[in-house]
CSV table of C-alpha atoms and ligand atoms in Angstrom, one decimal:
chain,number,residue,atom,x,y,z
B,1,MET,CA,-19.2,-9.4,-6.7
B,2,GLU,CA,-15.7,-10.6,-7.6
B,3,THR,CA,-14.3,-9.5,-10.9
B,4,GLN,CA,-13.0,-12.0,-13.4
B,5,LYS,CA,-9.5,-10.7,-12.8
B,6,GLU,CA,-9.9,-11.4,-9.0
B,7,LEU,CA,-11.3,-14.9,-9.7
B,8,ASN,CA,-8.3,-15.7,-11.9
B,9,LEU,CA,-5.8,-14.4,-9.3
B,10,SER,CA,-7.6,-16.4,-6.6
B,11,ALA,CA,-7.5,-19.6,-8.6
B,12,GLU,CA,-3.9,-19.1,-9.4
B,13,ALA,CA,-3.0,-18.4,-5.8
B,14,SER,CA,-4.8,-21.6,-4.6
B,15,ARG,CA,-3.0,-23.6,-7.3
B,16,ILE,CA,0.4,-22.3,-6.1
B,17,LEU,CA,-0.3,-23.1,-2.4
B,18,ASN,CA,-1.5,-26.6,-3.4
B,19,LYS,CA,1.6,-27.1,-5.6
B,20,ASN,CA,3.9,-26.1,-2.7
B,21,TRP,CA,2.1,-28.2,0.0
B,22,ARG,CA,4.1,-31.1,1.3
B,23,GLU,CA,1.8,-33.3,3.5
B,24,SER,CA,2.0,-31.1,6.6
B,25,PHE,CA,3.6,-27.8,5.6
B,26,THR,CA,4.2,-25.5,2.7
B,27,VAL,CA,7.6,-24.9,1.0
B,28,PRO,CA,8.2,-21.2,0.1
B,29,SER,CA,9.2,-22.3,-3.5
B,30,SER,CA,9.5,-25.8,-4.8
B,31,SER,CA,12.9,-25.2,-6.4
B,32,LEU,CA,14.7,-22.6,-4.4
B,33,TYR,CA,13.5,-23.2,-0.8
B,34,PRO,CA,12.4,-26.9,-0.4
B,35,PHE,CA,11.8,-26.8,3.4
B,36,GLN,CA,9.8,-25.0,6.0
B,37,TRP,CA,10.8,-21.4,6.8
B,38,LEU,CA,9.3,-19.7,9.9
B,39,TRP,CA,7.9,-16.4,8.7
B,40,ASP,CA,7.0,-17.8,5.3
B,41,SER,CA,5.1,-20.5,7.1
B,42,GLY,CA,3.2,-17.8,9.1
B,43,PHE,CA,2.1,-16.0,5.9
B,44,ASN,CA,1.3,-19.2,4.2
B,45,ALA,CA,-0.9,-20.3,7.0
B,46,MET,CA,-2.8,-17.0,6.6
B,47,GLY,CA,-3.1,-17.8,2.9
B,48,TRP,CA,-4.5,-21.2,3.6
B,49,ALA,CA,-6.9,-19.8,6.1
B,50,ASN,CA,-8.7,-18.3,3.2
B,51,ILE,CA,-9.2,-21.6,1.4
B,52,ASP,CA,-8.6,-24.5,3.9
B,53,LEU,CA,-8.4,-23.8,7.6
B,54,GLU,CA,-7.4,-27.4,8.4
B,55,ARG,CA,-4.3,-26.9,6.4
B,56,ALA,CA,-3.6,-23.6,8.0
B,57,ARG,CA,-3.7,-25.2,11.5
B,58,THR,CA,-1.6,-28.1,10.3
B,59,GLU,CA,1.0,-25.7,9.0
B,60,ILE,CA,1.4,-24.1,12.4
B,61,LYS,CA,1.3,-27.4,14.3
B,62,THR,CA,4.2,-28.7,12.1
B,63,LEU,CA,6.2,-25.5,12.6
B,64,LEU,CA,5.7,-25.6,16.4
B,65,SER,CA,6.7,-29.2,16.6
B,66,ALA,CA,10.2,-28.2,15.8
B,67,GLN,CA,10.4,-25.7,18.6
B,68,TRP,CA,13.6,-25.9,20.7
B,69,LYS,CA,13.7,-26.8,24.4
B,70,ASN,CA,14.7,-23.2,25.2
B,71,GLY,CA,11.7,-21.8,23.3
B,72,LEU,CA,13.4,-20.8,20.0
B,73,ILE,CA,11.4,-21.4,16.9
B,74,PRO,CA,13.9,-22.2,14.2
B,75,HIS,CA,14.2,-20.3,10.9
B,76,ILE,CA,14.3,-23.5,8.8
B,77,THR,CA,13.0,-26.9,9.7
B,78,PHE,CA,14.7,-29.5,7.4
B,79,HIS,CA,11.9,-32.1,7.1
B,80,ASN,CA,13.9,-34.6,5.2
B,81,ASP,CA,17.4,-35.9,5.0
B,82,SER,CA,18.2,-34.9,1.5
B,83,ALA,CA,18.3,-31.4,2.8
B,84,ASP,CA,22.0,-31.0,2.1
B,85,LYS,CA,21.6,-31.9,-1.5
B,86,MET,CA,18.8,-29.5,-2.3
B,87,TYR,CA,19.7,-26.3,-0.4
B,88,PHE,CA,22.9,-24.7,0.9
B,89,PRO,CA,23.7,-24.3,3.7
B,90,GLY,CA,21.7,-27.3,4.9
B,91,ALA,CA,21.5,-29.1,8.2
B,92,GLU,CA,25.1,-30.3,8.2
B,93,PHE,CA,26.6,-26.9,7.7
B,94,HIS,CA,24.4,-25.4,10.4
B,95,GLY,CA,25.3,-28.2,12.8
B,96,ALA,CA,22.5,-27.0,15.1
B,97,TYR,CA,21.5,-30.6,16.0
B,98,HIS,CA,24.5,-30.8,18.3
B,99,SER,CA,22.9,-28.2,20.6
B,100,PRO,CA,21.3,-29.7,23.7
B,101,ASN,CA,18.3,-27.4,23.1
B,102,SER,CA,17.6,-28.6,19.6
B,103,PRO,CA,14.6,-31.0,19.0
B,104,ASP,CA,15.4,-34.7,18.9
B,105,HIS,CA,13.2,-35.8,16.0
B,106,VAL,CA,14.0,-33.2,13.3
B,107,LYS,CA,17.0,-31.1,12.1
B,108,THR,CA,16.7,-27.4,12.1
B,109,THR,CA,18.9,-24.3,11.9
B,110,GLY,CA,19.9,-22.7,15.2
B,111,MET,CA,18.6,-19.2,14.4
B,112,THR,CA,15.1,-17.8,14.2
B,113,GLN,CA,13.1,-15.4,12.0
B,114,PRO,CA,10.6,-12.5,12.4
B,115,PRO,CA,8.1,-13.6,15.1
B,116,VAL,CA,4.9,-13.4,13.1
B,117,LEU,CA,3.1,-16.2,14.8
B,118,GLY,CA,1.1,-14.2,17.3
B,119,PHE,CA,-0.7,-12.2,14.7
B,120,VAL,CA,-0.9,-15.2,12.4
B,121,LEU,CA,-2.8,-17.1,15.1
B,122,GLU,CA,-5.2,-14.3,15.6
B,123,TYR,CA,-5.8,-14.2,11.9
B,124,LEU,CA,-6.6,-17.9,11.8
B,125,TYR,CA,-8.9,-17.7,14.8
B,126,GLU,CA,-10.8,-14.8,13.2
B,127,LYS,CA,-11.5,-17.0,10.2
B,128,GLU,CA,-12.9,-19.9,12.3
B,129,LYS,CA,-16.7,-20.0,11.7
B,130,ASP,CA,-17.3,-22.1,14.8
B,131,LYS,CA,-15.3,-20.5,17.6
B,132,SER,CA,-16.0,-23.4,20.0
B,133,GLU,CA,-14.0,-25.9,17.9
B,134,ASN,CA,-10.2,-26.4,17.8
B,135,LEU,CA,-9.7,-24.8,21.2
B,136,GLU,CA,-7.0,-27.2,22.2
B,137,PHE,CA,-5.0,-26.2,19.1
B,138,TYR,CA,-5.3,-22.5,19.9
B,139,LYS,CA,-4.4,-22.8,23.6
B,140,SER,CA,-1.5,-25.0,22.9
B,141,ALA,CA,-0.2,-22.7,20.1
B,142,ILE,CA,-0.6,-19.6,22.3
B,143,THR,CA,1.5,-21.3,25.0
B,144,SER,CA,4.2,-22.2,22.5
B,145,ILE,CA,4.3,-18.7,21.0
B,146,ILE,CA,4.5,-17.2,24.5
B,147,SER,CA,7.5,-19.4,25.3
B,148,PHE,CA,9.1,-18.3,22.1
B,149,HIS,CA,8.7,-14.7,23.1
B,150,ARG,CA,9.9,-15.4,26.6
B,151,TYR,CA,13.1,-16.9,25.1
B,152,LEU,CA,13.6,-13.7,23.1
B,153,TYR,CA,13.1,-11.4,26.0
B,154,THR,CA,15.3,-13.5,28.3
B,155,ASP,CA,18.2,-14.4,26.0
B,156,ARG,CA,18.2,-11.5,23.5
B,157,ASP,CA,17.6,-8.3,25.5
B,158,PRO,CA,20.8,-8.0,27.6
B,159,TYR,CA,20.1,-4.4,28.7
B,160,ASN,CA,16.4,-4.9,29.4
B,161,GLU,CA,15.3,-2.3,26.8
B,162,GLY,CA,12.3,-4.2,25.5
B,163,LEU,CA,14.3,-4.5,22.2
B,164,VAL,CA,15.6,-8.0,21.3
B,165,TYR,CA,18.6,-8.5,19.1
B,166,ILE,CA,19.1,-10.6,16.0
B,167,ARG,CA,22.4,-12.5,15.8
B,168,HIS,CA,22.4,-13.3,12.1
B,169,ASN,CA,21.3,-11.3,9.1
B,170,TRP,CA,19.0,-14.2,8.1
B,171,GLU,CA,17.1,-13.7,11.3
B,172,SER,CA,15.9,-10.3,10.0
B,173,GLY,CA,14.3,-11.9,7.0
B,174,SER,CA,15.9,-9.2,4.8
B,175,ASP,CA,19.1,-11.0,4.1
B,176,ASN,CA,21.3,-8.7,2.0
B,177,SER,CA,19.7,-5.4,3.0
B,178,ALA,CA,22.1,-2.4,2.5
B,179,VAL,CA,21.7,-1.9,6.3
B,180,TRP,CA,24.2,-4.7,7.0
B,181,ASP,CA,26.9,-3.1,4.8
B,182,ASP,CA,28.1,-1.0,7.7
B,183,VAL,CA,28.4,-4.1,9.9
B,184,TRP,CA,30.3,-6.0,7.3
B,185,LYS,CA,32.8,-3.1,7.1
B,186,MET,CA,33.9,-3.9,10.6
B,187,TYR,CA,35.6,-7.3,10.0
B,188,GLN,CA,36.9,-9.7,7.4
B,189,PRO,CA,35.5,-13.2,7.2
B,190,PRO,CA,37.4,-16.0,5.5
B,191,VAL,CA,36.6,-16.9,1.9
B,192,TYR,CA,34.4,-20.0,1.7
B,193,ASN,CA,34.8,-22.3,-1.3
B,194,VAL,CA,31.4,-23.8,-1.2
B,195,GLU,CA,28.8,-24.7,-3.8
B,196,ARG,CA,25.8,-22.5,-3.6
B,197,LYS,CA,22.5,-23.9,-4.9
B,198,ASP,CA,20.5,-20.7,-5.1
B,199,THR,CA,22.3,-19.4,-8.1
B,200,THR,CA,21.5,-22.5,-10.1
B,201,HIS,CA,17.8,-21.5,-9.8
B,202,VAL,CA,18.0,-17.7,-10.0
B,203,ASP,CA,20.2,-15.4,-11.9
B,204,GLN,CA,23.2,-14.3,-9.8
B,205,SER,CA,22.4,-10.6,-10.4
B,206,GLN,CA,19.1,-11.1,-8.4
B,207,ARG,CA,20.8,-12.8,-5.4
B,208,PRO,CA,23.3,-11.8,-2.7
B,209,THR,CA,27.0,-11.7,-3.8
B,210,LYS,CA,29.6,-14.4,-3.1
B,211,ARG,CA,31.3,-12.1,-0.6
B,212,ASP,CA,27.9,-11.5,1.2
B,213,TYR,CA,27.7,-15.3,1.6
B,214,ASP,CA,31.2,-15.4,3.3
B,215,TYR,CA,29.7,-13.2,6.0
B,216,TYR,CA,26.6,-15.3,6.4
B,217,LEU,CA,28.5,-18.5,6.6
B,218,ASN,CA,31.1,-17.1,9.0
B,219,LEU,CA,28.3,-16.1,11.4
B,220,ILE,CA,27.0,-19.7,11.3
B,221,ASP,CA,30.6,-21.1,11.8
B,222,ILE,CA,31.0,-18.9,14.9
B,223,SER,CA,27.6,-19.9,16.3
B,224,LYS,CA,28.5,-23.6,15.7
B,225,GLN,CA,31.8,-23.2,17.6
B,226,CYS,CA,29.7,-21.9,20.5
B,227,ASN,CA,27.4,-24.9,20.1
B,228,TYR,CA,24.6,-22.4,19.8
B,229,ASP,CA,25.0,-21.4,23.5
B,230,GLU,CA,23.3,-17.9,23.7
B,231,ALA,CA,25.6,-16.4,26.3
B,232,GLU,CA,28.7,-17.4,24.3
B,233,MET,CA,27.3,-16.3,21.0
B,234,PHE,CA,26.5,-12.9,22.6
B,235,GLU,CA,30.2,-12.6,23.5
B,236,LYS,CA,31.7,-13.9,20.2
B,237,LEU,CA,29.4,-12.9,17.3
B,238,PRO,CA,30.2,-9.7,15.4
B,239,PHE,CA,26.6,-9.2,14.4
B,240,LEU,CA,24.1,-8.2,17.2
B,241,ILE,CA,21.4,-5.9,15.9
B,242,GLN,CA,18.2,-4.4,17.3
B,243,ASP,CA,16.2,-4.5,14.1
B,244,PRO,CA,13.0,-2.4,13.8
B,245,MET,CA,11.1,-4.9,11.7
B,246,PHE,CA,11.9,-7.9,14.0
B,247,ASN,CA,10.9,-5.9,17.1
B,248,GLY,CA,7.9,-4.3,15.3
B,249,ILE,CA,6.6,-7.7,14.4
B,250,LEU,CA,7.3,-9.0,17.9
B,251,ALA,CA,5.2,-6.1,19.3
B,252,ALA,CA,2.4,-6.7,16.8
B,253,SER,CA,2.4,-10.4,17.8
B,254,ASN,CA,2.2,-9.5,21.5
B,255,GLN,CA,-0.8,-7.3,20.7
B,256,SER,CA,-2.6,-10.2,19.1
B,257,LEU,CA,-1.6,-12.6,21.9
B,258,ILE,CA,-3.2,-10.1,24.4
B,259,LYS,CA,-6.5,-10.4,22.5
B,260,LEU,CA,-6.3,-14.2,22.2
B,261,CYS,CA,-5.4,-14.6,25.9
B,262,GLU,CA,-8.4,-12.5,26.8
B,263,LEU,CA,-10.7,-14.6,24.7
B,264,PHE,CA,-9.3,-17.9,26.1
B,265,GLY,CA,-9.3,-16.7,29.7
B,266,MET,CA,-5.5,-17.0,30.0
B,267,ASN,CA,-5.1,-14.1,32.4
B,268,ASP,CA,-1.6,-14.4,33.7
B,269,GLU,CA,-0.3,-14.9,30.1
B,270,LYS,CA,-2.3,-11.8,29.1
B,271,THR,CA,-0.6,-9.7,31.8
B,272,GLN,CA,2.8,-11.0,30.6
B,273,CYS,CA,2.0,-10.0,27.0
B,274,GLU,CA,0.8,-6.6,28.0
B,275,PHE,CA,4.0,-6.0,29.8
B,276,TRP,CA,6.1,-7.1,26.8
B,277,HIS,CA,4.0,-5.1,24.4
B,278,ALA,CA,4.3,-1.8,26.4
B,279,LYS,CA,8.1,-2.4,26.8
B,280,THR,CA,8.8,-3.1,23.2
B,281,THR,CA,6.7,-0.2,21.8
B,282,ALA,CA,8.4,2.1,24.3
B,283,GLY,CA,11.8,0.8,23.2
B,284,LEU,CA,11.0,1.2,19.5
B,285,ASN,CA,9.8,4.8,20.0
B,286,ASP,CA,12.5,5.9,22.5
B,287,LYS,CA,15.5,4.3,20.9
B,288,LEU,CA,14.8,3.4,17.3
B,289,TYR,CA,12.4,6.1,15.9
B,290,ASP,CA,14.3,8.6,13.8
B,291,ALA,CA,12.3,11.8,13.5
B,292,SER,CA,14.7,13.3,11.0
B,293,GLN,CA,14.0,10.4,8.6
B,294,SER,CA,10.3,9.7,9.6
B,295,LEU,CA,11.3,6.1,9.9
B,296,TYR,CA,12.6,3.6,12.5
B,297,ARG,CA,16.3,2.9,12.4
B,298,TYR,CA,18.6,0.0,13.5
B,299,TYR,CA,21.0,-0.2,16.5
B,300,ASP,CA,24.2,-2.1,16.3
B,301,LEU,CA,24.8,-3.4,19.8
B,302,LYS,CA,28.3,-4.8,19.1
B,303,ASN,CA,29.7,-1.6,17.6
B,304,GLU,CA,27.4,0.6,19.7
B,305,CYS,CA,26.1,2.8,16.9
B,306,TYR,CA,22.9,3.5,15.0
B,307,ILE,CA,22.4,2.5,11.4
B,308,SER,CA,20.0,4.8,9.5
B,309,MET,CA,18.9,3.5,6.1
B,310,PRO,CA,15.7,4.3,4.3
B,311,THR,CA,14.1,0.8,4.1
B,312,ALA,CA,10.6,-0.5,3.8
B,313,MET,CA,11.3,-2.5,7.0
B,314,GLY,CA,11.8,0.8,8.8
B,315,PHE,CA,8.0,1.5,8.5
B,316,THR,CA,6.8,-1.9,9.8
B,317,PRO,CA,6.5,-1.0,13.6
B,318,ILE,CA,3.4,0.9,12.4
B,319,MET,CA,1.6,-2.5,12.5
B,320,ALA,CA,2.2,-2.7,16.2
B,321,GLY,CA,0.6,0.7,16.9
B,322,SER,CA,4.0,2.0,18.0
B,323,PRO,CA,4.2,5.5,16.4
B,324,THR,CA,2.2,8.4,17.7
B,325,LYS,CA,-0.5,9.7,15.4
B,326,GLU,CA,1.8,12.6,14.4
B,327,GLN,CA,4.7,10.2,13.7
B,328,ALA,CA,2.4,8.0,11.7
B,329,ALA,CA,1.4,11.0,9.6
B,330,GLU,CA,5.0,11.8,8.9
B,331,MET,CA,5.6,8.2,7.9
B,332,ALA,CA,2.6,8.4,5.6
B,333,LYS,CA,4.1,11.4,3.9
B,334,LYS,CA,7.5,9.7,3.6
B,335,ILE,CA,6.3,6.5,2.0
B,336,MET,CA,4.2,8.5,-0.5
B,337,GLY,CA,7.1,10.8,-1.3
B,338,GLU,CA,9.7,10.5,-4.0
B,339,ASP,CA,12.2,8.5,-1.9
B,340,PHE,CA,9.9,5.5,-2.1
B,341,THR,CA,7.6,6.2,-5.1
B,342,GLY,CA,10.3,7.6,-7.4
B,343,PRO,CA,10.7,11.0,-9.1
B,344,ARG,CA,7.3,10.8,-10.9
B,345,LEU,CA,5.6,9.4,-7.8
B,346,ASP,CA,4.4,6.5,-9.9
B,347,GLY,CA,6.6,3.6,-8.7
B,348,PHE,CA,5.3,0.5,-7.0
B,349,LEU,CA,5.2,0.5,-3.2
B,350,CYS,CA,7.1,-0.4,-1.2
B,351,PRO,CA,10.7,-0.7,-2.4
B,352,SER,CA,12.9,-2.5,0.2
B,353,LEU,CA,15.4,0.3,-0.1
B,354,ALA,CA,14.5,3.9,-1.1
B,355,VAL,CA,14.9,4.4,-4.9
B,356,THR,CA,16.9,7.5,-4.1
B,357,SER,CA,19.5,5.6,-2.0
B,358,PRO,CA,22.9,5.2,-3.6
B,359,SER,CA,22.8,1.5,-2.7
B,360,PHE,CA,19.5,1.0,-4.5
B,361,GLU,CA,19.5,-1.9,-7.0
B,362,HIS,CA,16.1,-2.5,-8.7
B,363,ASN,CA,16.6,-6.3,-9.0
B,364,ARG,CA,18.9,-7.4,-6.2
B,365,TYR,CA,16.9,-9.1,-3.5
B,366,TRP,CA,16.5,-6.9,-0.4
B,367,ARG,CA,18.4,-3.9,-1.9
B,368,GLY,CA,15.4,-2.4,-3.8
B,369,PRO,CA,12.8,-4.8,-4.9
B,370,VAL,CA,9.2,-4.9,-3.5
B,371,TRP,CA,8.3,-7.9,-1.3
B,372,LEU,CA,4.6,-8.5,-0.9
B,373,GLN,CA,4.6,-9.9,2.7
B,374,VAL,CA,6.2,-6.5,3.8
B,375,ASN,CA,3.5,-4.7,1.9
B,376,TRP,CA,0.9,-6.7,3.8
B,377,ILE,CA,2.4,-5.6,7.1
B,378,LEU,CA,2.5,-2.0,6.0
B,379,GLU,CA,-1.1,-2.1,4.5
B,380,ARG,CA,-2.4,-3.3,7.9
B,381,GLY,CA,-0.4,-0.7,9.8
B,382,PHE,CA,-1.3,2.4,7.7
B,383,ARG,CA,-5.0,1.2,7.6
B,384,GLN,CA,-5.1,0.9,11.4
B,385,TYR,CA,-4.1,4.6,11.7
B,386,GLY,CA,-6.7,5.7,9.1
B,387,PHE,CA,-4.2,6.4,6.3
B,388,ASN,CA,-6.5,4.6,3.8
B,389,GLU,CA,-4.9,6.3,0.7
B,390,VAL,CA,-1.5,4.7,1.6
B,391,ALA,CA,-3.1,1.4,2.5
B,392,ASP,CA,-5.0,1.3,-0.7
B,393,ARG,CA,-1.9,2.1,-2.7
B,394,LEU,CA,0.0,-0.7,-1.0
B,395,LYS,CA,-2.7,-3.2,-1.8
B,396,GLN,CA,-3.3,-2.0,-5.3
B,397,ASP,CA,0.4,-1.9,-6.2
B,398,SER,CA,0.7,-5.5,-4.9
B,399,LEU,CA,-2.2,-6.7,-7.0
B,400,SER,CA,-0.9,-4.8,-10.1
B,401,LEU,CA,2.6,-6.3,-9.7
B,402,VAL,CA,1.3,-9.8,-9.6
B,403,GLN,CA,-1.2,-9.2,-12.5
B,404,LYS,CA,1.6,-7.7,-14.6
B,405,ASP,CA,4.5,-10.0,-13.7
B,406,GLY,CA,3.2,-13.2,-12.0
B,407,PHE,CA,3.5,-14.7,-8.5
B,408,TYR,CA,7.2,-13.9,-8.1
B,409,GLU,CA,9.3,-13.7,-4.9
B,410,TYR,CA,10.1,-10.0,-5.4
B,411,PHE,CA,9.5,-7.2,-7.9
B,412,ASN,CA,11.0,-4.2,-9.6
B,413,PRO,CA,9.5,-1.1,-7.9
B,414,LYS,CA,10.2,1.1,-10.9
B,415,ASN,CA,7.2,1.5,-13.2
B,416,TYR,CA,8.4,0.6,-16.6
B,417,SER,CA,5.3,-0.3,-18.6
B,418,ASP,CA,7.0,-2.6,-21.1
B,419,GLU,CA,9.4,-4.4,-18.8
B,420,LYS,CA,8.7,-7.5,-16.8
B,421,GLY,CA,9.8,-7.0,-13.2
B,422,GLY,CA,9.2,-10.3,-11.3
B,423,TYR,CA,12.4,-11.7,-9.8
B,424,GLY,CA,13.7,-14.7,-7.7
B,425,GLY,CA,11.5,-17.8,-7.4
B,426,ASN,CA,8.2,-18.0,-9.4
B,427,ASP,CA,5.0,-19.6,-8.0
B,428,PHE,CA,6.1,-18.3,-4.7
B,429,SER,CA,3.9,-19.3,-1.7
B,430,TRP,CA,3.7,-16.1,0.4
B,431,THR,CA,3.1,-14.0,-2.7
B,432,ALA,CA,0.1,-16.2,-3.3
B,433,ALA,CA,-0.9,-16.1,0.4
B,434,VAL,CA,-0.9,-12.3,0.5
B,435,ILE,CA,-2.9,-12.1,-2.7
B,436,LEU,CA,-5.5,-14.4,-1.2
B,437,ASP,CA,-5.9,-12.1,1.8
B,438,PHE,CA,-6.0,-9.0,-0.4
B,439,ILE,CA,-8.8,-10.3,-2.6
B,440,ASN,CA,-10.9,-12.0,0.2
J,501,9WN,C1,17.7,-17.7,3.9
J,501,9WN,C2,12.4,-18.3,2.3
J,501,9WN,C3,13.4,-17.3,2.7
J,501,9WN,C4,12.8,-16.0,3.3
J,501,9WN,C5,13.8,-14.9,3.6
J,501,9WN,C6,14.5,-14.6,2.2
J,501,9WN,C7,15.2,-15.9,1.8
J,501,9WN,C8,16.9,-17.5,2.6
J,501,9WN,C9,17.8,-17.6,1.4
J,501,9WN,O1,14.2,-16.9,1.6
J,501,9WN,O2,16.2,-16.3,2.7
J,501,9WN,O3,16.8,-17.8,5.0
J,501,9WN,O4,18.4,-18.7,1.2
J,501,9WN,O5,18.1,-16.6,0.7
J,501,9WN,O6,15.3,-13.5,2.3
J,501,9WN,O7,13.1,-13.7,4.0
J,501,9WN,O8,12.2,-16.3,4.6
J,501,9WN,O9,11.4,-17.6,1.4
């Protein structure tokens, strides 16, 4: 029996997804982000799968229709020409449509985002009541996602380590994470006198700083000068990072593709995904697991050094089954300890940066606040290893935050009973999507 509270949350979450639906895709937020973002779209499709599977499939079809000729699935698809008036940087600043690999019918950015689509597709398929229907959709989506992964392993793993690199901080999904501070210290970008749109919707204190944006825009400028040619960007970009969340998500998606290929009799593809999965989990464990922190860390390929920072993202490879049981047990202790739950152990999981870190900021974007789509990944991962207490806490904290503050983009992890702690955009799509999964 659903409780009244759950019914209210469910109705509210459906209202938000419907409000943010635009004919064939969902915008993350109607004011702040008026186009289609890759990993948002994946989570939003999972949300839709709980209330309208047809829309879930359409969301994915629309996203895949913007796939590049080299397999890249773009981070933003600008579905209409007013893009540059509504969001900065828009299609013109990115200039990715000049690349011979970009699609002909729609403008996109020339970078990607965490590769969630493998596990999203498995989620959708599990929700199908009649497994004999929509087979063409599933087979074609599997093929597109595999070609995306092939692009990543071919163009983004120069030393054949099973770990692909990201070449812009936006590809990580965790834009202004304190992890990047070390990279920014290595060079000085020019100052860009541009008009940002995000700070007209959200208070500046909750967004990346102006100087942060100089770095972000400079990476786009360099990529544009290379006309988004991968080999040239590898030579020229100052930002090339093996990111544990991106690779953890890639491995989790490979795992799902293995299951789907098995079900659909796609044997060669299955063998390929098994090979990739084994390689990436080995890379994660051999190179990125940091036993002294009980977390995965980052590797900076350009400056040839590790970056260790206690982030929520450092736990995410648990979803791909990467850690050993012993490592997972250490990770469980770590996430429930005072670094992440605060001195009284009563904070909300999981802060994007440990509350004990000197760079922690309770309201600034990826430098402290809780993001529900990351909680969803962690909840699945810890549950899979049998750490139900951690998984239950992640789920309960997510529900409590939304009940307390509303369907915001991100939340204050500190537990102040009398203070509202929802930040960024409100009526946010993936927050609604995650809630729909948690209560169904
Ligand atoms: C840049 C849409 C996206 C998310 C990212 C989040 C934020 C964009 C921005 O919003 O990034 O891609 O303009 O700040 O950091 O994870 O996909 O919700």
